[in-house]
Amino acid sequence: MIAKALTIAGSDSGGGAGIQADLKTFQERHVFGMSAITAVTAQNTLGVQGVHPLSIEGIEQQIDSIATDLYPDAVKTGMLFSSEITRAVADKMKHYGFKNIVVDPVMIAKGGSPLLQEEAVEQVKASLLPIASVITPNLPEAEVLTGMKINDLNDRKEAAKVLHSLGVHSVVIKGGHGEEQHKIVDLLFNGRDFIEIDHQRLETKHTHGTGCTFAACVTAELAKGSSIEKAVETASEFVHYAIKHTLEIGGGHGPTNHWAFRTYDQKVVRS
C-alpha cells in the first residue's frame, strides 16, 4: 500500500513554504502527496507581495476530488486565510471522516505579513481543533490561540494544556522562538505526558518554511502509521537538518533544504 497525504494550504511562489514545501517533504518521506490550494500568494525570500484567496467552491471541489478517488491517510492544513475558508475546510474534513489531521495554524509569514485574518482565529479554535490529531504552533501562534504570554518552558506547558482542552489530541509547541540560547526545545503534550525534544540552535536567517515543513513531516509519518510521538521526533530531526545544511539562496529569509535529512544523516532509516 502506498501512503497518501493531502495538504490543504496556500501556494508559495518562492517555493520555500506552503504546498510547495509540503509536497517536497512528502516526497522526501516516501509518501504520495496531494494538494488543495486555498490561496495563491506572490512571495519570495524578501516577503509577501500579494495574497489571492480561492473561492470556497474551488477549494471544496479540490477536496471532493481527492476524497472520492485518492482518499488520504493523513491531512495537513496550513494557510487558510479567512474564517469562511477555515469553516469550509473543517466541514469537508468532517464530512469525509478524515483521520490523522495535522493543523499548522499559519498566521504570519517570516517577513511579518499576515496570512490569517484576525477573525479567523476563533474559527480555527472552534472548528479545526476538535477534529485535529496534532496542532503545531510556534510560540507567537500559541500566544494568539491561548491569549497567554509565554515566557518560559512552564508557560509553554500551561499553553499546551489550554490548547489540548479545546479538543485536539496532541499539542506541539515549537521552540524556534524560545529564549534558550544554545538549543531549541520542541514540546509535545499528549494530554498526559510532556515530551521535550531538543536540538542545537543554529544561527541563520534561512528558516523560511520551517513551520510548514515540520507539520508536513509529521503528516507524512502519520500517513505511514507512525505514532504521534515518533512522527514529531522525526519532524524535529528533519527540520534540524534542513536548517543546518541551508541552501543560502535569495536576498532575505531563504528556504530550508528539504533533501538535507536524506543526504547528510547517514543514520536515517529509509522508510
PDB file of C-alpha atoms in Angstrom:
ATOM      1  CA  MET A   1       0.000   0.000   0.000  1.00  0.00           C
ATOM      2  CA  ILE A   2       1.209   3.489  -0.872  1.00  0.00           C
ATOM      3  CA  ALA A   3       0.740   6.017   1.928  1.00  0.00           C
ATOM      4  CA  LYS A   4      -1.001   9.189   0.748  1.00  0.00           C
ATOM      5  CA  ALA A   5      -1.019  12.637   2.355  1.00  0.00           C
ATOM      6  CA  LEU A   6      -3.086  15.713   1.498  1.00  0.00           C
ATOM      7  CA  THR A   7      -2.053  19.291   2.183  1.00  0.00           C
ATOM      8  CA  ILE A   8      -4.773  21.949   2.296  1.00  0.00           C
ATOM      9  CA  ALA A   9      -2.813  25.188   2.231  1.00  0.00           C
ATOM     10  CA  GLY A  10      -1.654  28.218   0.302  1.00  0.00           C
ATOM     11  CA  SER A  11       0.784  28.276  -2.585  1.00  0.00           C
ATOM     12  CA  ASP A  12       4.175  29.960  -2.098  1.00  0.00           C
ATOM     13  CA  SER A  13       5.527  31.156  -5.444  1.00  0.00           C
ATOM     14  CA  GLY A  14       9.024  31.244  -3.915  1.00  0.00           C
ATOM     15  CA  GLY A  15       8.874  27.512  -3.228  1.00  0.00           C
ATOM     16  CA  GLY A  16      10.044  27.624   0.385  1.00  0.00           C
ATOM     17  CA  ALA A  17       6.784  27.257   2.274  1.00  0.00           C
ATOM     18  CA  GLY A  18       3.132  26.369   1.685  1.00  0.00           C
ATOM     19  CA  ILE A  19       2.115  23.499  -0.539  1.00  0.00           C
ATOM     20  CA  GLN A  20       5.482  23.558  -2.279  1.00  0.00           C
ATOM     21  CA  ALA A  21       7.307  22.813   0.979  1.00  0.00           C
ATOM     22  CA  ASP A  22       4.660  20.264   1.946  1.00  0.00           C
ATOM     23  CA  LEU A  23       4.900  18.294  -1.285  1.00  0.00           C
ATOM     24  CA  LYS A  24       8.704  18.318  -1.182  1.00  0.00           C
ATOM     25  CA  THR A  25       8.579  16.977   2.364  1.00  0.00           C
ATOM     26  CA  PHE A  26       6.021  14.291   1.497  1.00  0.00           C
ATOM     27  CA  GLN A  27       8.240  13.143  -1.358  1.00  0.00           C
ATOM     28  CA  GLU A  28      11.339  13.034   0.849  1.00  0.00           C
ATOM     29  CA  ARG A  29       9.475  10.898   3.381  1.00  0.00           C
ATOM     30  CA  HIS A  30       8.273   8.425   0.725  1.00  0.00           C
ATOM     31  CA  VAL A  31       4.613   9.478   0.804  1.00  0.00           C
ATOM     32  CA  PHE A  32       2.446  10.315  -2.210  1.00  0.00           C
ATOM     33  CA  GLY A  33       1.480  13.975  -1.868  1.00  0.00           C
ATOM     34  CA  MET A  34      -1.717  15.712  -2.957  1.00  0.00           C
ATOM     35  CA  SER A  35      -2.921  19.285  -2.528  1.00  0.00           C
ATOM     36  CA  ALA A  36      -5.965  21.503  -2.240  1.00  0.00           C
ATOM     37  CA  ILE A  37      -4.908  25.118  -2.693  1.00  0.00           C
ATOM     38  CA  THR A  38      -6.648  27.701  -0.501  1.00  0.00           C
ATOM     39  CA  ALA A  39      -4.863  30.811  -1.753  1.00  0.00           C
ATOM     40  CA  VAL A  40      -2.166  31.831  -4.191  1.00  0.00           C
ATOM     41  CA  THR A  41       0.495  34.083  -2.743  1.00  0.00           C
ATOM     42  CA  ALA A  42       3.037  36.163  -4.584  1.00  0.00           C
ATOM     43  CA  GLN A  43       6.123  35.905  -2.388  1.00  0.00           C
ATOM     44  CA  ASN A  44       9.842  35.346  -2.286  1.00  0.00           C
ATOM     45  CA  THR A  45      12.535  35.385   0.395  1.00  0.00           C
ATOM     46  CA  LEU A  46      12.040  39.140   0.828  1.00  0.00           C
ATOM     47  CA  GLY A  47       8.366  38.944   1.795  1.00  0.00           C
ATOM     48  CA  VAL A  48       4.788  38.533   0.624  1.00  0.00           C
ATOM     49  CA  GLN A  49       3.805  40.806  -2.225  1.00  0.00           C
ATOM     50  CA  GLY A  50       0.213  39.594  -2.614  1.00  0.00           C
ATOM     51  CA  VAL A  51      -2.394  37.144  -1.302  1.00  0.00           C
ATOM     52  CA  HIS A  52      -5.180  35.898  -3.579  1.00  0.00           C
ATOM     53  CA  PRO A  53      -7.672  33.537  -1.893  1.00  0.00           C
ATOM     54  CA  LEU A  54      -9.503  30.975  -3.999  1.00  0.00           C
ATOM     55  CA  SER A  55     -13.272  30.710  -3.981  1.00  0.00           C
ATOM     56  CA  ILE A  56     -14.934  28.470  -1.400  1.00  0.00           C
ATOM     57  CA  GLU A  57     -16.392  26.413  -4.232  1.00  0.00           C
ATOM     58  CA  GLY A  58     -12.979  25.931  -5.796  1.00  0.00           C
ATOM     59  CA  ILE A  59     -11.452  24.788  -2.509  1.00  0.00           C
ATOM     60  CA  GLU A  60     -14.313  22.424  -1.731  1.00  0.00           C
ATOM     61  CA  GLN A  61     -14.182  20.892  -5.195  1.00  0.00           C
ATOM     62  CA  GLN A  62     -10.484  20.126  -4.843  1.00  0.00           C
ATOM     63  CA  ILE A  63     -11.126  18.315  -1.556  1.00  0.00           C
ATOM     64  CA  ASP A  64     -14.070  16.442  -3.091  1.00  0.00           C
ATOM     65  CA  SER A  65     -11.889  15.265  -5.972  1.00  0.00           C
ATOM     66  CA  ILE A  66      -9.247  13.897  -3.622  1.00  0.00           C
ATOM     67  CA  ALA A  67     -11.622  12.307  -1.140  1.00  0.00           C
ATOM     68  CA  THR A  68     -13.645  10.429  -3.739  1.00  0.00           C
ATOM     69  CA  ASP A  69     -10.679   8.839  -5.522  1.00  0.00           C
ATOM     70  CA  LEU A  70      -7.385   9.233  -3.632  1.00  0.00           C
ATOM     71  CA  TYR A  71      -8.536   9.123  -0.016  1.00  0.00           C
ATOM     72  CA  PRO A  72      -5.668  10.400   2.164  1.00  0.00           C
ATOM     73  CA  ASP A  73      -4.112   8.541   5.078  1.00  0.00           C
ATOM     74  CA  ALA A  74      -3.272  11.870   6.726  1.00  0.00           C
ATOM     75  CA  VAL A  75      -4.150  15.515   6.115  1.00  0.00           C
ATOM     76  CA  LYS A  76      -2.312  18.739   6.894  1.00  0.00           C
ATOM     77  CA  THR A  77      -3.900  22.186   6.987  1.00  0.00           C
ATOM     78  CA  GLY A  78      -1.721  25.234   6.538  1.00  0.00           C
ATOM     79  CA  MET A  79      -2.641  28.740   5.417  1.00  0.00           C
ATOM     80  CA  LEU A  80      -6.441  29.042   5.477  1.00  0.00           C
ATOM     81  CA  PHE A  81      -6.560  32.864   5.492  1.00  0.00           C
ATOM     82  CA  SER A  82     -10.223  33.518   6.392  1.00  0.00           C
ATOM     83  CA  SER A  83     -12.908  32.244   8.739  1.00  0.00           C
ATOM     84  CA  GLU A  84     -15.038  31.231   5.734  1.00  0.00           C
ATOM     85  CA  ILE A  85     -12.276  29.058   4.267  1.00  0.00           C
ATOM     86  CA  THR A  86     -11.453  27.605   7.680  1.00  0.00           C
ATOM     87  CA  ARG A  87     -15.068  26.608   8.303  1.00  0.00           C
ATOM     88  CA  ALA A  88     -15.497  25.153   4.802  1.00  0.00           C
ATOM     89  CA  VAL A  89     -12.315  23.059   5.104  1.00  0.00           C
ATOM     90  CA  ALA A  90     -13.287  21.778   8.561  1.00  0.00           C
ATOM     91  CA  ASP A  91     -16.775  20.858   7.331  1.00  0.00           C
ATOM     92  CA  LYS A  92     -15.349  18.914   4.384  1.00  0.00           C
ATOM     93  CA  MET A  93     -12.882  17.025   6.561  1.00  0.00           C
ATOM     94  CA  LYS A  94     -15.678  16.066   8.957  1.00  0.00           C
ATOM     95  CA  HIS A  95     -17.933  15.080   6.058  1.00  0.00           C
ATOM     96  CA  TYR A  96     -15.364  12.660   4.669  1.00  0.00           C
ATOM     97  CA  GLY A  97     -14.197  11.429   8.055  1.00  0.00           C
ATOM     98  CA  PHE A  98     -10.540  12.343   7.500  1.00  0.00           C
ATOM     99  CA  LYS A  99      -8.174  10.997  10.146  1.00  0.00           C
ATOM    100  CA  ASN A 100      -4.648  11.972  11.212  1.00  0.00           C
ATOM    101  CA  ILE A 101      -5.334  15.684  10.797  1.00  0.00           C
ATOM    102  CA  VAL A 102      -2.341  17.945  11.470  1.00  0.00           C
ATOM    103  CA  VAL A 103      -3.184  21.629  11.954  1.00  0.00           C
ATOM    104  CA  ASP A 104      -0.397  24.129  11.319  1.00  0.00           C
ATOM    105  CA  PRO A 105      -2.057  27.415  12.404  1.00  0.00           C
ATOM    106  CA  VAL A 106      -0.268  29.599   9.865  1.00  0.00           C
ATOM    107  CA  MET A 107      -0.778  33.206  10.915  1.00  0.00           C
ATOM    108  CA  ILE A 108       2.214  35.345   9.948  1.00  0.00           C
ATOM    109  CA  ALA A 109       4.815  34.974   7.199  1.00  0.00           C
ATOM    110  CA  LYS A 110       8.513  35.027   8.092  1.00  0.00           C
ATOM    111  CA  GLY A 111       8.718  38.638   6.975  1.00  0.00           C
ATOM    112  CA  GLY A 112       5.727  39.718   9.075  1.00  0.00           C
ATOM    113  CA  SER A 113       2.856  39.664   6.562  1.00  0.00           C
ATOM    114  CA  PRO A 114      -0.459  38.362   7.978  1.00  0.00           C
ATOM    115  CA  LEU A 115      -1.638  35.045   6.483  1.00  0.00           C
ATOM    116  CA  LEU A 116      -4.681  34.522   8.710  1.00  0.00           C
ATOM    117  CA  GLN A 117      -7.294  37.190   9.301  1.00  0.00           C
ATOM    118  CA  GLU A 118      -7.859  38.069  12.964  1.00  0.00           C
ATOM    119  CA  GLU A 119     -11.499  36.987  12.895  1.00  0.00           C
ATOM    120  CA  ALA A 120     -10.457  33.538  11.671  1.00  0.00           C
ATOM    121  CA  VAL A 121      -8.565  32.683  14.861  1.00  0.00           C
ATOM    122  CA  GLU A 122     -11.747  31.807  16.753  1.00  0.00           C
ATOM    123  CA  GLN A 123     -12.891  29.698  13.816  1.00  0.00           C
ATOM    124  CA  VAL A 124      -9.665  27.695  13.973  1.00  0.00           C
ATOM    125  CA  LYS A 125     -10.282  27.026  17.664  1.00  0.00           C
ATOM    126  CA  ALA A 126     -13.964  26.191  17.211  1.00  0.00           C
ATOM    127  CA  SER A 127     -13.974  24.058  14.069  1.00  0.00           C
ATOM    128  CA  LEU A 128     -10.449  22.718  13.478  1.00  0.00           C
ATOM    129  CA  LEU A 129      -9.011  21.862  16.881  1.00  0.00           C
ATOM    130  CA  PRO A 130     -11.808  19.479  17.934  1.00  0.00           C
ATOM    131  CA  ILE A 131     -11.088  17.255  14.909  1.00  0.00           C
ATOM    132  CA  ALA A 132      -7.291  17.588  14.905  1.00  0.00           C
ATOM    133  CA  SER A 133      -4.832  14.872  15.862  1.00  0.00           C
ATOM    134  CA  VAL A 134      -1.991  17.360  16.262  1.00  0.00           C
ATOM    135  CA  ILE A 135      -1.589  21.141  16.282  1.00  0.00           C
ATOM    136  CA  THR A 136       1.883  22.597  15.695  1.00  0.00           C
ATOM    137  CA  PRO A 137       2.010  26.298  16.642  1.00  0.00           C
ATOM    138  CA  ASN A 138       5.189  28.266  17.163  1.00  0.00           C
ATOM    139  CA  LEU A 139       5.363  30.449  20.272  1.00  0.00           C
ATOM    140  CA  PRO A 140       3.727  33.588  18.780  1.00  0.00           C
ATOM    141  CA  GLU A 141       0.911  31.467  17.329  1.00  0.00           C
ATOM    142  CA  ALA A 142       0.414  29.688  20.658  1.00  0.00           C
ATOM    143  CA  GLU A 143       0.146  33.074  22.368  1.00  0.00           C
ATOM    144  CA  VAL A 144      -2.571  34.204  19.953  1.00  0.00           C
ATOM    145  CA  LEU A 145      -4.528  30.964  20.258  1.00  0.00           C
ATOM    146  CA  THR A 146      -4.403  30.893  24.066  1.00  0.00           C
ATOM    147  CA  GLY A 147      -4.359  34.591  24.900  1.00  0.00           C
ATOM    148  CA  MET A 148      -1.343  33.898  27.116  1.00  0.00           C
ATOM    149  CA  LYS A 149       2.071  35.492  27.317  1.00  0.00           C
ATOM    150  CA  ILE A 150       4.614  32.681  27.018  1.00  0.00           C
ATOM    151  CA  ASN A 151       7.974  33.455  28.611  1.00  0.00           C
ATOM    152  CA  ASP A 152       9.453  30.105  29.580  1.00  0.00           C
ATOM    153  CA  LEU A 153       9.006  26.344  29.400  1.00  0.00           C
ATOM    154  CA  ASN A 154       6.471  26.294  32.225  1.00  0.00           C
ATOM    155  CA  ASP A 155       4.345  28.811  30.317  1.00  0.00           C
ATOM    156  CA  ARG A 156       4.560  26.584  27.250  1.00  0.00           C
ATOM    157  CA  LYS A 157       3.267  23.652  29.280  1.00  0.00           C
ATOM    158  CA  GLU A 158       0.301  25.683  30.503  1.00  0.00           C
ATOM    159  CA  ALA A 159      -0.422  26.877  26.966  1.00  0.00           C
ATOM    160  CA  ALA A 160      -0.275  23.276  25.731  1.00  0.00           C
ATOM    161  CA  LYS A 161      -2.853  22.303  28.359  1.00  0.00           C
ATOM    162  CA  VAL A 162      -5.148  25.124  27.226  1.00  0.00           C
ATOM    163  CA  LEU A 163      -4.905  24.063  23.569  1.00  0.00           C
ATOM    164  CA  HIS A 164      -5.467  20.413  24.493  1.00  0.00           C
ATOM    165  CA  SER A 165      -8.627  21.411  26.373  1.00  0.00           C
ATOM    166  CA  LEU A 166     -10.072  22.714  23.078  1.00  0.00           C
ATOM    167  CA  GLY A 167     -10.292  19.145  21.760  1.00  0.00           C
ATOM    168  CA  VAL A 168      -7.050  18.463  19.906  1.00  0.00           C
ATOM    169  CA  HIS A 169      -5.453  15.110  20.711  1.00  0.00           C
ATOM    170  CA  SER A 170      -1.819  16.274  20.925  1.00  0.00           C
ATOM    171  CA  VAL A 171      -0.113  19.666  21.013  1.00  0.00           C
ATOM    172  CA  VAL A 172       3.375  20.530  19.775  1.00  0.00           C
ATOM    173  CA  ILE A 173       4.646  23.987  20.689  1.00  0.00           C
ATOM    174  CA  LYS A 174       7.752  24.528  18.629  1.00  0.00           C
ATOM    175  CA  GLY A 175      10.731  26.197  20.260  1.00  0.00           C
ATOM    176  CA  GLY A 176      12.348  28.179  17.485  1.00  0.00           C
ATOM    177  CA  HIS A 177      11.204  31.486  19.019  1.00  0.00           C
ATOM    178  CA  GLY A 178      12.253  30.426  22.524  1.00  0.00           C
ATOM    179  CA  GLU A 179      14.715  32.159  24.815  1.00  0.00           C
ATOM    180  CA  GLU A 180      17.156  29.251  25.092  1.00  0.00           C
ATOM    181  CA  GLN A 181      20.460  30.470  23.665  1.00  0.00           C
ATOM    182  CA  HIS A 182      22.101  27.214  22.693  1.00  0.00           C
ATOM    183  CA  LYS A 183      19.223  24.870  21.968  1.00  0.00           C
ATOM    184  CA  ILE A 184      15.708  24.654  20.574  1.00  0.00           C
ATOM    185  CA  VAL A 185      13.134  22.733  22.591  1.00  0.00           C
ATOM    186  CA  ASP A 186      10.020  21.402  20.857  1.00  0.00           C
ATOM    187  CA  LEU A 187       7.396  20.499  23.470  1.00  0.00           C
ATOM    188  CA  LEU A 188       4.887  17.699  22.858  1.00  0.00           C
ATOM    189  CA  PHE A 189       1.846  17.234  25.119  1.00  0.00           C
ATOM    190  CA  ASN A 190      -0.484  14.275  24.590  1.00  0.00           C
ATOM    191  CA  GLY A 191      -2.911  15.043  27.367  1.00  0.00           C
ATOM    192  CA  ARG A 192      -0.929  13.054  29.928  1.00  0.00           C
ATOM    193  CA  ASP A 193       2.791  13.491  29.416  1.00  0.00           C
ATOM    194  CA  PHE A 194       5.126  16.255  28.331  1.00  0.00           C
ATOM    195  CA  ILE A 195       7.927  15.222  25.999  1.00  0.00           C
ATOM    196  CA  GLU A 196      10.809  17.593  25.255  1.00  0.00           C
ATOM    197  CA  ILE A 197      12.747  17.213  22.002  1.00  0.00           C
ATOM    198  CA  ASP A 198      15.788  19.444  21.786  1.00  0.00           C
ATOM    199  CA  HIS A 199      18.387  20.286  19.169  1.00  0.00           C
ATOM    200  CA  GLN A 200      21.317  22.662  18.918  1.00  0.00           C
ATOM    201  CA  ARG A 201      20.234  26.181  17.973  1.00  0.00           C
ATOM    202  CA  LEU A 202      21.680  27.174  14.596  1.00  0.00           C
ATOM    203  CA  GLU A 203      22.306  30.846  13.858  1.00  0.00           C
ATOM    204  CA  THR A 204      20.920  31.575  10.394  1.00  0.00           C
ATOM    205  CA  LYS A 205      18.273  33.740   8.780  1.00  0.00           C
ATOM    206  CA  HIS A 206      17.458  31.000   6.262  1.00  0.00           C
ATOM    207  CA  THR A 207      14.471  29.457   8.009  1.00  0.00           C
ATOM    208  CA  HIS A 208      11.622  30.237   5.622  1.00  0.00           C
ATOM    209  CA  GLY A 209       9.111  27.398   5.575  1.00  0.00           C
ATOM    210  CA  THR A 210      10.283  25.595   8.718  1.00  0.00           C
ATOM    211  CA  GLY A 211       6.782  25.537  10.216  1.00  0.00           C
ATOM    212  CA  CYS A 212       5.193  24.137   7.068  1.00  0.00           C
ATOM    213  CA  THR A 213       7.967  21.589   6.700  1.00  0.00           C
ATOM    214  CA  PHE A 214       7.705  20.441  10.317  1.00  0.00           C
ATOM    215  CA  ALA A 215       3.941  19.892  10.112  1.00  0.00           C
ATOM    216  CA  ALA A 216       4.239  18.222   6.706  1.00  0.00           C
ATOM    217  CA  CYS A 217       6.799  15.765   8.047  1.00  0.00           C
ATOM    218  CA  VAL A 218       4.518  14.911  10.983  1.00  0.00           C
ATOM    219  CA  THR A 219       1.704  14.354   8.477  1.00  0.00           C
ATOM    220  CA  ALA A 220       3.821  12.090   6.286  1.00  0.00           C
ATOM    221  CA  GLU A 221       4.899   9.959   9.238  1.00  0.00           C
ATOM    222  CA  LEU A 222       1.316   9.611  10.487  1.00  0.00           C
ATOM    223  CA  ALA A 223       0.244   8.594   6.974  1.00  0.00           C
ATOM    224  CA  LYS A 224       2.750   5.739   7.167  1.00  0.00           C
ATOM    225  CA  GLY A 225       1.396   4.587  10.515  1.00  0.00           C
ATOM    226  CA  SER A 226       3.857   6.142  12.957  1.00  0.00           C
ATOM    227  CA  SER A 227       2.797   7.140  16.449  1.00  0.00           C
ATOM    228  CA  ILE A 228       2.424  10.855  17.117  1.00  0.00           C
ATOM    229  CA  GLU A 229       5.486  10.850  19.368  1.00  0.00           C
ATOM    230  CA  LYS A 230       7.660   9.172  16.737  1.00  0.00           C
ATOM    231  CA  ALA A 231       6.278  11.427  13.988  1.00  0.00           C
ATOM    232  CA  VAL A 232       7.134  14.560  15.975  1.00  0.00           C
ATOM    233  CA  GLU A 233      10.635  13.282  16.773  1.00  0.00           C
ATOM    234  CA  THR A 234      11.280  12.606  13.079  1.00  0.00           C
ATOM    235  CA  ALA A 235       9.907  16.011  12.073  1.00  0.00           C
ATOM    236  CA  SER A 236      12.099  17.799  14.603  1.00  0.00           C
ATOM    237  CA  GLU A 237      15.165  15.996  13.269  1.00  0.00           C
ATOM    238  CA  PHE A 238      14.130  16.578   9.641  1.00  0.00           C
ATOM    239  CA  VAL A 239      13.834  20.343  10.175  1.00  0.00           C
ATOM    240  CA  HIS A 240      17.108  20.490  12.116  1.00  0.00           C
ATOM    241  CA  TYR A 241      18.978  19.052   9.152  1.00  0.00           C
ATOM    242  CA  ALA A 242      17.044  21.281   6.722  1.00  0.00           C
ATOM    243  CA  ILE A 243      18.312  24.344   8.608  1.00  0.00           C
ATOM    244  CA  LYS A 244      21.802  23.014   9.327  1.00  0.00           C
ATOM    245  CA  HIS A 245      22.506  22.429   5.624  1.00  0.00           C
ATOM    246  CA  THR A 246      20.775  25.553   4.364  1.00  0.00           C
ATOM    247  CA  LEU A 247      20.714  26.420   0.672  1.00  0.00           C
ATOM    248  CA  GLU A 248      21.576  30.117   1.183  1.00  0.00           C
ATOM    249  CA  ILE A 249      19.532  31.357  -1.748  1.00  0.00           C
ATOM    250  CA  GLY A 250      17.545  34.583  -2.036  1.00  0.00           C
ATOM    251  CA  GLY A 251      18.187  38.014  -0.610  1.00  0.00           C
ATOM    252  CA  GLY A 252      16.056  37.651   2.527  1.00  0.00           C
ATOM    253  CA  HIS A 253      14.823  34.774   4.682  1.00  0.00           C
ATOM    254  CA  GLY A 254      15.912  31.895   2.468  1.00  0.00           C
ATOM    255  CA  PRO A 255      14.252  28.472   2.331  1.00  0.00           C
ATOM    256  CA  THR A 256      15.376  25.368   4.155  1.00  0.00           C
ATOM    257  CA  ASN A 257      16.963  22.360   2.461  1.00  0.00           C
ATOM    258  CA  HIS A 258      14.327  19.648   2.093  1.00  0.00           C
ATOM    259  CA  TRP A 259      16.772  16.973   0.913  1.00  0.00           C
ATOM    260  CA  ALA A 260      19.299  17.518   3.726  1.00  0.00           C
ATOM    261  CA  PHE A 261      17.932  14.761   6.006  1.00  0.00           C
ATOM    262  CA  ARG A 262      18.306  12.178   3.256  1.00  0.00           C
ATOM    263  CA  THR A 263      21.673  13.470   2.074  1.00  0.00           C
ATOM    264  CA  TYR A 264      23.578  14.249   5.250  1.00  0.00           C
ATOM    265  CA  ASP A 265      22.245  11.996   8.019  1.00  0.00           C
ATOM    266  CA  GLN A 266      23.833   8.608   7.469  1.00  0.00           C
ATOM    267  CA  LYS A 267      21.737   7.153  10.287  1.00  0.00           C
ATOM    268  CA  VAL A 268      18.420   7.866   8.555  1.00  0.00           C
ATOM    269  CA  VAL A 269      16.275   4.794   8.049  1.00  0.00           C
ATOM    270  CA  ARG A 270      14.886   4.972   4.529  1.00  0.00           C
ATOM    271  CA  SER A 271      11.243   4.168   5.256  1.00  0.00           C
TER     272      SER A 271
END
